[in-house]
Amino acid sequence: MRVRAHLMMVMALDKCIGCHTCSVACKRSWTSLEGSEHIWFNNVETKPGSGYPRHWEDREYWGGGWQLGPRGELNLRPGGRGANHVDDAAGSAGRSGDGAGRPGDGVGRSGGGSGASGGKLGAVFRRAPLRGRDKSVAEDYYEAWTYEPSDLIEAPLTERTPAARPHSLATGLPVSPHSGPNWDDDLAGVKSAYEQIFMLYLPRICNHCLNPSCVAACPSKAIYKRGSDGIVLVDDGKCRSHGVCQTACPYRKVYLNRLSGKAEKCMFCLHGVTEGGFPTLCSRSCVGRIRSIGVVLYDADAVPAAAKWATEADLVEVMRGLLLDPLDPAITSAAEASGVSHNWVEAAQHSPVYALAKELKVALPLRPEFRTLPMVWYVPPLSPAVDVLEKNGYEAQDPDEVLTAVDAMRVPLGYLAGFLSAGTRAPVEDALRKLVAMRGLKRHQQIYGDDGTQFAERAGFDPNELERLFRLLAIAESDTRYVIPAAQLESGP
């Protein structure tokens, strides 16, 4: 067992209000220069909606990620921008100039070969047809545009209302916008009738995956995963603008700069922020305080088997199994023997993300079926619970009725399972039941005048566990939500 440390983020979707403050803070800090107009390391999508880039979850259109071969081997999934066929690998997808990428950190490995028909390098210079047509990146993302406020402020007095017409930031020519990073903002879906509309906000950043397909696909090895903290970075000096990383990422979170052609992506605010023990800018600016950041310990040798797990329905539990107990003396000894510093082990022992993902089991990974093993997880939203249940005839004080009525909530359970648990309802249902029980406990304490212990026990939950969940999600201060040690130097095997 080779124990490594990894920074991880958990977002509570219930608390996201769709204000885009995180997106603006990130944009102004990291991608505000010319050439990166279409690059949004952080964006907030309204679901159901097409997302950014449009329909990024459609793997038949975009490709990317991993897929199991006929013998259970793991291959890069051919991308819509050009197929990248990768051999079965027992080696490393990650690599770092400072010695981070060691065998077993990732699963995929480039098949290499310079002239093989259908091989990776051949695909670099070939564009595959997308559903019978070829589309430009500008169409799939958007052509950034702006307008002149002076067209409105300085417009002469006329009978017609003045207009500020959009023009391209790239060319300066007039454009007609047809998509953008928040194009579907606040558009809702419908279950069966207009009165049953639903929507939720989904903030997205790079997932800094344990098994990143972008790292495995890059022919110039410009993208690498740091062994010290798990952050996936781009070596700008080695990037040759092939764009294969953009194709390989199933979350579409690797971009190419319009002017330089270099790959750009979220670096977890590494330089001067998380390296110094501070939370990311998207976290610090978040109005709803939805984000928690902490350290988790994982077994690097178990990553290949987890990524190759045959049954998609089990992927959530398999990924949870990778997260090791930081209070186990054997684990802590193995971690320090592998070069994890003592302060990082201590941070893992107080990690809010480990508690939410592994101990309380309310956080879930985004699209686990992509098999990249993402390290940004989400607490599913508990849409209006008790009030809706009472209107539907349920008794809010009866835990049996409350907990069995998860299906009656506004956001369909199957829809949440579709993007948080590979379509398997059980992990989402278990998380929602625990969240309902937590609200029931606090409702009894604050409204019904008792301590809620009887309610929690009848619901089958430990009241102390529900109280801990409440403190993590509702009232935690920044020093509880962000347990980030200063950067560690890599050492050991």
PDB file of N, CA, C and O in Angstrom, residues 54-107:
ATOM      1  N   ARG A  54     -21.476  23.601 -24.503  1.00  0.00           N
ATOM      2  CA  ARG A  54     -22.820  23.084 -24.699  1.00  0.00           C
ATOM      3  C   ARG A  54     -22.812  21.559 -24.756  1.00  0.00           C
ATOM      4  O   ARG A  54     -22.044  20.952 -25.483  1.00  0.00           O
ATOM      5  N   HIS A  55     -23.685  20.964 -23.946  1.00  0.00           N
ATOM      6  CA  HIS A  55     -23.882  19.511 -23.917  1.00  0.00           C
ATOM      7  C   HIS A  55     -22.579  18.763 -23.605  1.00  0.00           C
ATOM      8  O   HIS A  55     -22.278  17.742 -24.204  1.00  0.00           O
ATOM      9  N   TRP A  56     -21.826  19.290 -22.632  1.00  0.00           N
ATOM     10  CA  TRP A  56     -20.539  18.674 -22.314  1.00  0.00           C
ATOM     11  C   TRP A  56     -20.706  17.248 -21.795  1.00  0.00           C
ATOM     12  O   TRP A  56     -19.768  16.439 -21.858  1.00  0.00           O
ATOM     13  N   GLU A  57     -21.873  16.894 -21.285  1.00  0.00           N
ATOM     14  CA  GLU A  57     -22.097  15.552 -20.748  1.00  0.00           C
ATOM     15  C   GLU A  57     -22.397  14.517 -21.826  1.00  0.00           C
ATOM     16  O   GLU A  57     -22.468  13.324 -21.527  1.00  0.00           O
ATOM     17  N   ASP A  58     -22.588  14.964 -23.062  1.00  0.00           N
ATOM     18  CA  ASP A  58     -22.903  14.059 -24.157  1.00  0.00           C
ATOM     19  C   ASP A  58     -21.620  13.409 -24.661  1.00  0.00           C
ATOM     20  O   ASP A  58     -20.895  13.968 -25.485  1.00  0.00           O
ATOM     21  N   ARG A  59     -21.327  12.219 -24.189  1.00  0.00           N
ATOM     22  CA  ARG A  59     -20.059  11.572 -24.541  1.00  0.00           C
ATOM     23  C   ARG A  59     -20.055  11.063 -25.982  1.00  0.00           C
ATOM     24  O   ARG A  59     -18.994  10.869 -26.561  1.00  0.00           O
ATOM     25  N   GLU A  60     -21.221  10.827 -26.558  1.00  0.00           N
ATOM     26  CA  GLU A  60     -21.254  10.432 -27.957  1.00  0.00           C
ATOM     27  C   GLU A  60     -20.802  11.582 -28.846  1.00  0.00           C
ATOM     28  O   GLU A  60     -20.219  11.376 -29.905  1.00  0.00           O
ATOM     29  N   TYR A  61     -21.066  12.793 -28.398  1.00  0.00           N
ATOM     30  CA  TYR A  61     -20.677  13.982 -29.162  1.00  0.00           C
ATOM     31  C   TYR A  61     -19.236  14.380 -28.862  1.00  0.00           C
ATOM     32  O   TYR A  61     -18.437  14.608 -29.768  1.00  0.00           O
ATOM     33  N   TRP A  62     -18.898  14.452 -27.577  1.00  0.00           N
ATOM     34  CA  TRP A  62     -17.604  14.991 -27.174  1.00  0.00           C
ATOM     35  C   TRP A  62     -16.543  13.916 -26.979  1.00  0.00           C
ATOM     36  O   TRP A  62     -15.357  14.169 -27.186  1.00  0.00           O
ATOM     37  N   GLY A  63     -16.947  12.737 -26.523  1.00  0.00           N
ATOM     38  CA  GLY A  63     -15.949  11.739 -26.169  1.00  0.00           C
ATOM     39  C   GLY A  63     -15.223  12.117 -24.891  1.00  0.00           C
ATOM     40  O   GLY A  63     -15.713  12.874 -24.064  1.00  0.00           O
ATOM     41  N   GLY A  64     -14.033  11.595 -24.707  1.00  0.00           N
ATOM     42  CA  GLY A  64     -13.236  11.910 -23.531  1.00  0.00           C
ATOM     43  C   GLY A  64     -13.447  10.910 -22.406  1.00  0.00           C
ATOM     44  O   GLY A  64     -14.371  10.093 -22.414  1.00  0.00           O
ATOM     45  N   GLY A  65     -12.567  10.964 -21.416  1.00  0.00           N
ATOM     46  CA  GLY A  65     -12.640  10.036 -20.296  1.00  0.00           C
ATOM     47  C   GLY A  65     -12.090   8.671 -20.664  1.00  0.00           C
ATOM     48  O   GLY A  65     -11.293   8.517 -21.595  1.00  0.00           O
ATOM     49  N   TRP A  66     -12.523   7.680 -19.903  1.00  0.00           N
ATOM     50  CA  TRP A  66     -12.034   6.311 -20.083  1.00  0.00           C
ATOM     51  C   TRP A  66     -13.184   5.376 -20.397  1.00  0.00           C
ATOM     52  O   TRP A  66     -14.333   5.647 -20.063  1.00  0.00           O
ATOM     53  N   GLN A  67     -12.859   4.253 -21.009  1.00  0.00           N
ATOM     54  CA  GLN A  67     -13.834   3.199 -21.230  1.00  0.00           C
ATOM     55  C   GLN A  67     -13.146   1.846 -21.070  1.00  0.00           C
ATOM     56  O   GLN A  67     -11.942   1.710 -21.299  1.00  0.00           O
ATOM     57  N   LEU A  68     -13.919   0.851 -20.661  1.00  0.00           N
ATOM     58  CA  LEU A  68     -13.388  -0.490 -20.494  1.00  0.00           C
ATOM     59  C   LEU A  68     -13.351  -1.207 -21.833  1.00  0.00           C
ATOM     60  O   LEU A  68     -14.295  -1.143 -22.623  1.00  0.00           O
ATOM     61  N   GLY A  69     -12.233  -1.891 -22.081  1.00  0.00           N
ATOM     62  CA  GLY A  69     -12.095  -2.676 -23.290  1.00  0.00           C
ATOM     63  C   GLY A  69     -12.723  -4.047 -23.120  1.00  0.00           C
ATOM     64  O   GLY A  69     -13.231  -4.407 -22.048  1.00  0.00           O
ATOM     65  N   PRO A  70     -12.686  -4.869 -24.160  1.00  0.00           N
ATOM     66  CA  PRO A  70     -13.337  -6.192 -24.104  1.00  0.00           C
ATOM     67  C   PRO A  70     -12.723  -7.127 -23.067  1.00  0.00           C
ATOM     68  O   PRO A  70     -13.380  -8.052 -22.601  1.00  0.00           O
ATOM     69  N   ARG A  71     -11.460  -6.914 -22.704  1.00  0.00           N
ATOM     70  CA  ARG A  71     -10.806  -7.757 -21.697  1.00  0.00           C
ATOM     71  C   ARG A  71     -10.710  -7.068 -20.340  1.00  0.00           C
ATOM     72  O   ARG A  71      -9.962  -7.498 -19.475  1.00  0.00           O
ATOM     73  N   GLY A  72     -11.486  -6.002 -20.166  1.00  0.00           N
ATOM     74  CA  GLY A  72     -11.468  -5.280 -18.900  1.00  0.00           C
ATOM     75  C   GLY A  72     -10.359  -4.272 -18.789  1.00  0.00           C
ATOM     76  O   GLY A  72     -10.179  -3.657 -17.730  1.00  0.00           O
ATOM     77  N   GLU A  73      -9.597  -4.053 -19.874  1.00  0.00           N
ATOM     78  CA  GLU A  73      -8.536  -3.055 -19.842  1.00  0.00           C
ATOM     79  C   GLU A  73      -9.155  -1.658 -19.970  1.00  0.00           C
ATOM     80  O   GLU A  73     -10.256  -1.490 -20.469  1.00  0.00           O
ATOM     81  N   LEU A  74      -8.415  -0.686 -19.523  1.00  0.00           N
ATOM     82  CA  LEU A  74      -8.903   0.688 -19.519  1.00  0.00           C
ATOM     83  C   LEU A  74      -8.249   1.464 -20.654  1.00  0.00           C
ATOM     84  O   LEU A  74      -7.027   1.549 -20.745  1.00  0.00           O
ATOM     85  N   ASN A  75      -9.067   2.026 -21.542  1.00  0.00           N
ATOM     86  CA  ASN A  75      -8.586   2.795 -22.681  1.00  0.00           C
ATOM     87  C   ASN A  75      -9.183   4.180 -22.668  1.00  0.00           C
ATOM     88  O   ASN A  75     -10.301   4.388 -22.175  1.00  0.00           O
ATOM     89  N   LEU A  76      -8.449   5.133 -23.224  1.00  0.00           N
ATOM     90  CA  LEU A  76      -9.020   6.451 -23.411  1.00  0.00           C
ATOM     91  C   LEU A  76     -10.181   6.357 -24.387  1.00  0.00           C
ATOM     92  O   LEU A  76     -10.071   5.706 -25.433  1.00  0.00           O
ATOM     93  N   ARG A  77     -11.274   6.999 -24.050  1.00  0.00           N
ATOM     94  CA  ARG A  77     -12.433   6.992 -24.926  1.00  0.00           C
ATOM     95  C   ARG A  77     -12.169   7.920 -26.104  1.00  0.00           C
ATOM     96  O   ARG A  77     -11.751   9.068 -25.910  1.00  0.00           O
ATOM     97  N   PRO A  78     -12.393   7.453 -27.340  1.00  0.00           N
ATOM     98  CA  PRO A  78     -12.159   8.314 -28.497  1.00  0.00           C
ATOM     99  C   PRO A  78     -12.928   9.607 -28.390  1.00  0.00           C
ATOM    100  O   PRO A  78     -14.103   9.620 -28.003  1.00  0.00           O
ATOM    101  N   GLY A  79     -12.275  10.715 -28.719  1.00  0.00           N
ATOM    102  CA  GLY A  79     -12.892  12.032 -28.592  1.00  0.00           C
ATOM    103  C   GLY A  79     -13.508  12.506 -29.877  1.00  0.00           C
ATOM    104  O   GLY A  79     -13.105  12.117 -30.976  1.00  0.00           O
ATOM    105  N   GLY A  80     -14.491  13.348 -29.769  1.00  0.00           N
ATOM    106  CA  GLY A  80     -15.139  13.900 -30.937  1.00  0.00           C
ATOM    107  C   GLY A  80     -14.221  14.791 -31.742  1.00  0.00           C
ATOM    108  O   GLY A  80     -14.470  15.043 -32.918  1.00  0.00           O
ATOM    109  N   ARG A  81     -13.150  15.294 -31.135  1.00  0.00           N
ATOM    110  CA  ARG A  81     -12.193  16.143 -31.836  1.00  0.00           C
ATOM    111  C   ARG A  81     -11.063  15.345 -32.458  1.00  0.00           C
ATOM    112  O   ARG A  81     -10.084  15.895 -32.922  1.00  0.00           O
ATOM    113  N   GLY A  82     -11.174  14.035 -32.441  1.00  0.00           N
ATOM    114  CA  GLY A  82     -10.095  13.186 -32.975  1.00  0.00           C
ATOM    115  C   GLY A  82      -9.881  12.028 -32.042  1.00  0.00           C
ATOM    116  O   GLY A  82      -9.754  12.204 -30.842  1.00  0.00           O
ATOM    117  N   ALA A  83      -9.867  10.816 -32.555  1.00  0.00           N
ATOM    118  CA  ALA A  83      -9.816   9.643 -31.697  1.00  0.00           C
ATOM    119  C   ALA A  83      -8.418   9.442 -31.143  1.00  0.00           C
ATOM    120  O   ALA A  83      -7.431   9.535 -31.837  1.00  0.00           O
ATOM    121  N   ASN A  84      -8.342   9.137 -29.831  1.00  0.00           N
ATOM    122  CA  ASN A  84      -7.068   8.865 -29.181  1.00  0.00           C
ATOM    123  C   ASN A  84      -7.135   7.457 -28.608  1.00  0.00           C
ATOM    124  O   ASN A  84      -7.789   7.225 -27.606  1.00  0.00           O
ATOM    125  N   HIS A  85      -6.501   6.503 -29.253  1.00  0.00           N
ATOM    126  CA  HIS A  85      -6.536   5.131 -28.786  1.00  0.00           C
ATOM    127  C   HIS A  85      -5.328   4.898 -27.893  1.00  0.00           C
ATOM    128  O   HIS A  85      -4.200   5.151 -28.268  1.00  0.00           O
ATOM    129  N   VAL A  86      -5.606   4.390 -26.714  1.00  0.00           N
ATOM    130  CA  VAL A  86      -4.539   4.212 -25.733  1.00  0.00           C
ATOM    131  C   VAL A  86      -4.466   2.751 -25.318  1.00  0.00           C
ATOM    132  O   VAL A  86      -5.469   2.096 -25.090  1.00  0.00           O
ATOM    133  N   ASP A  87      -3.270   2.232 -25.238  1.00  0.00           N
ATOM    134  CA  ASP A  87      -3.082   0.839 -24.838  1.00  0.00           C
ATOM    135  C   ASP A  87      -3.466   0.649 -23.386  1.00  0.00           C
ATOM    136  O   ASP A  87      -3.489   1.573 -22.588  1.00  0.00           O
ATOM    137  N   ASP A  88      -3.764  -0.591 -23.052  1.00  0.00           N
ATOM    138  CA  ASP A  88      -3.940  -0.960 -21.659  1.00  0.00           C
ATOM    139  C   ASP A  88      -2.640  -0.657 -20.924  1.00  0.00           C
ATOM    140  O   ASP A  88      -1.560  -0.842 -21.456  1.00  0.00           O
ATOM    141  N   ALA A  89      -2.761  -0.141 -19.695  1.00  0.00           N
ATOM    142  CA  ALA A  89      -1.562   0.312 -19.013  1.00  0.00           C
ATOM    143  C   ALA A  89      -1.518  -0.179 -17.596  1.00  0.00           C
ATOM    144  O   ALA A  89      -2.515  -0.233 -16.913  1.00  0.00           O
ATOM    145  N   ALA A  90      -0.348  -0.509 -17.168  1.00  0.00           N
ATOM    146  CA  ALA A  90      -0.133  -0.794 -15.760  1.00  0.00           C
ATOM    147  C   ALA A  90       0.737   0.285 -15.159  1.00  0.00           C
ATOM    148  O   ALA A  90       1.046   0.258 -13.985  1.00  0.00           O
ATOM    149  N   GLY A  91       1.134   1.252 -15.994  1.00  0.00           N
ATOM    150  CA  GLY A  91       2.040   2.298 -15.547  1.00  0.00           C
ATOM    151  C   GLY A  91       1.315   3.527 -15.095  1.00  0.00           C
ATOM    152  O   GLY A  91       0.223   3.466 -14.584  1.00  0.00           O
ATOM    153  N   SER A  92       1.913   4.680 -15.356  1.00  0.00           N
ATOM    154  CA  SER A  92       1.450   5.923 -14.762  1.00  0.00           C
ATOM    155  C   SER A  92       0.883   6.853 -15.801  1.00  0.00           C
ATOM    156  O   SER A  92       1.410   7.000 -16.880  1.00  0.00           O
ATOM    157  N   ALA A  93      -0.254   7.495 -15.431  1.00  0.00           N
ATOM    158  CA  ALA A  93      -0.773   8.586 -16.245  1.00  0.00           C
ATOM    159  C   ALA A  93      -0.171   9.889 -15.787  1.00  0.00           C
ATOM    160  O   ALA A  93      -0.024  10.827 -16.546  1.00  0.00           O
ATOM    161  N   GLY A  94       0.151   9.985 -14.517  1.00  0.00           N
ATOM    162  CA  GLY A  94       0.699  11.224 -13.990  1.00  0.00           C
ATOM    163  C   GLY A  94       2.200  11.273 -14.141  1.00  0.00           C
ATOM    164  O   GLY A  94       2.873  10.257 -14.181  1.00  0.00           O
ATOM    165  N   ARG A  95       2.715  12.508 -14.243  1.00  0.00           N
ATOM    166  CA  ARG A  95       4.149  12.710 -14.336  1.00  0.00           C
ATOM    167  C   ARG A  95       4.443  14.124 -13.899  1.00  0.00           C
ATOM    168  O   ARG A  95       3.652  15.023 -14.112  1.00  0.00           O
ATOM    169  N   SER A  96       5.536  14.310 -13.274  1.00  0.00           N
ATOM    170  CA  SER A  96       5.865  15.644 -12.807  1.00  0.00           C
ATOM    171  C   SER A  96       7.352  15.868 -12.888  1.00  0.00           C
ATOM    172  O   SER A  96       8.147  14.956 -12.707  1.00  0.00           O
ATOM    173  N   GLY A  97       7.712  17.106 -13.144  1.00  0.00           N
ATOM    174  CA  GLY A  97       9.125  17.432 -13.193  1.00  0.00           C
ATOM    175  C   GLY A  97       9.794  17.319 -11.837  1.00  0.00           C
ATOM    176  O   GLY A  97      10.999  17.223 -11.742  1.00  0.00           O
ATOM    177  N   ASP A  98       8.991  17.328 -10.764  1.00  0.00           N
ATOM    178  CA  ASP A  98       9.602  17.227  -9.443  1.00  0.00           C
ATOM    179  C   ASP A  98       9.460  15.823  -8.873  1.00  0.00           C
ATOM    180  O   ASP A  98       9.551  15.617  -7.683  1.00  0.00           O
ATOM    181  N   GLY A  99       9.193  14.850  -9.754  1.00  0.00           N
ATOM    182  CA  GLY A  99       9.155  13.467  -9.296  1.00  0.00           C
ATOM    183  C   GLY A  99       7.831  13.026  -8.760  1.00  0.00           C
ATOM    184  O   GLY A  99       7.760  12.074  -7.995  1.00  0.00           O
ATOM    185  N   ALA A 100       6.727  13.718  -9.155  1.00  0.00           N
ATOM    186  CA  ALA A 100       5.429  13.372  -8.588  1.00  0.00           C
ATOM    187  C   ALA A 100       4.837  12.135  -9.200  1.00  0.00           C
ATOM    188  O   ALA A 100       4.211  11.352  -8.528  1.00  0.00           O
ATOM    189  N   GLY A 101       4.976  11.977 -10.532  1.00  0.00           N
ATOM    190  CA  GLY A 101       4.279  10.895 -11.203  1.00  0.00           C
ATOM    191  C   GLY A 101       5.025   9.573 -11.063  1.00  0.00           C
ATOM    192  O   GLY A 101       6.028   9.321 -11.705  1.00  0.00           O
ATOM    193  N   ARG A 102       4.545   8.716 -10.206  1.00  0.00           N
ATOM    194  CA  ARG A 102       5.169   7.419 -10.005  1.00  0.00           C
ATOM    195  C   ARG A 102       4.197   6.339 -10.439  1.00  0.00           C
ATOM    196  O   ARG A 102       2.998   6.537 -10.417  1.00  0.00           O
ATOM    197  N   PRO A 103       4.666   5.184 -10.841  1.00  0.00           N
ATOM    198  CA  PRO A 103       3.784   4.128 -11.325  1.00  0.00           C
ATOM    199  C   PRO A 103       2.659   3.854 -10.344  1.00  0.00           C
ATOM    200  O   PRO A 103       2.882   3.700  -9.147  1.00  0.00           O
ATOM    201  N   GLY A 104       1.447   3.794 -10.901  1.00  0.00           N
ATOM    202  CA  GLY A 104       0.289   3.509 -10.069  1.00  0.00           C
ATOM    203  C   GLY A 104      -0.510   4.728  -9.712  1.00  0.00           C
ATOM    204  O   GLY A 104      -1.634   4.622  -9.264  1.00  0.00           O
ATOM    205  N   ASP A 105       0.040   5.944  -9.867  1.00  0.00           N
ATOM    206  CA  ASP A 105      -0.717   7.144  -9.570  1.00  0.00           C
ATOM    207  C   ASP A 105      -1.893   7.279 -10.523  1.00  0.00           C
ATOM    208  O   ASP A 105      -2.916   7.817 -10.184  1.00  0.00           O
ATOM    209  N   GLY A 106      -1.722   6.819 -11.746  1.00  0.00           N
ATOM    210  CA  GLY A 106      -2.805   6.836 -12.714  1.00  0.00           C
ATOM    211  C   GLY A 106      -2.897   5.475 -13.367  1.00  0.00           C
ATOM    212  O   GLY A 106      -2.154   4.568 -13.045  1.00  0.00           O
ATOM    213  N   VAL A 107      -3.810   5.324 -14.306  1.00  0.00           N
ATOM    214  CA  VAL A 107      -4.017   4.036 -14.923  1.00  0.00           C
ATOM    215  C   VAL A 107      -3.584   4.052 -16.365  1.00  0.00           C
ATOM    216  O   VAL A 107      -2.876   3.198 -16.834  1.00  0.00           O
TER     217      VAL A 107
END
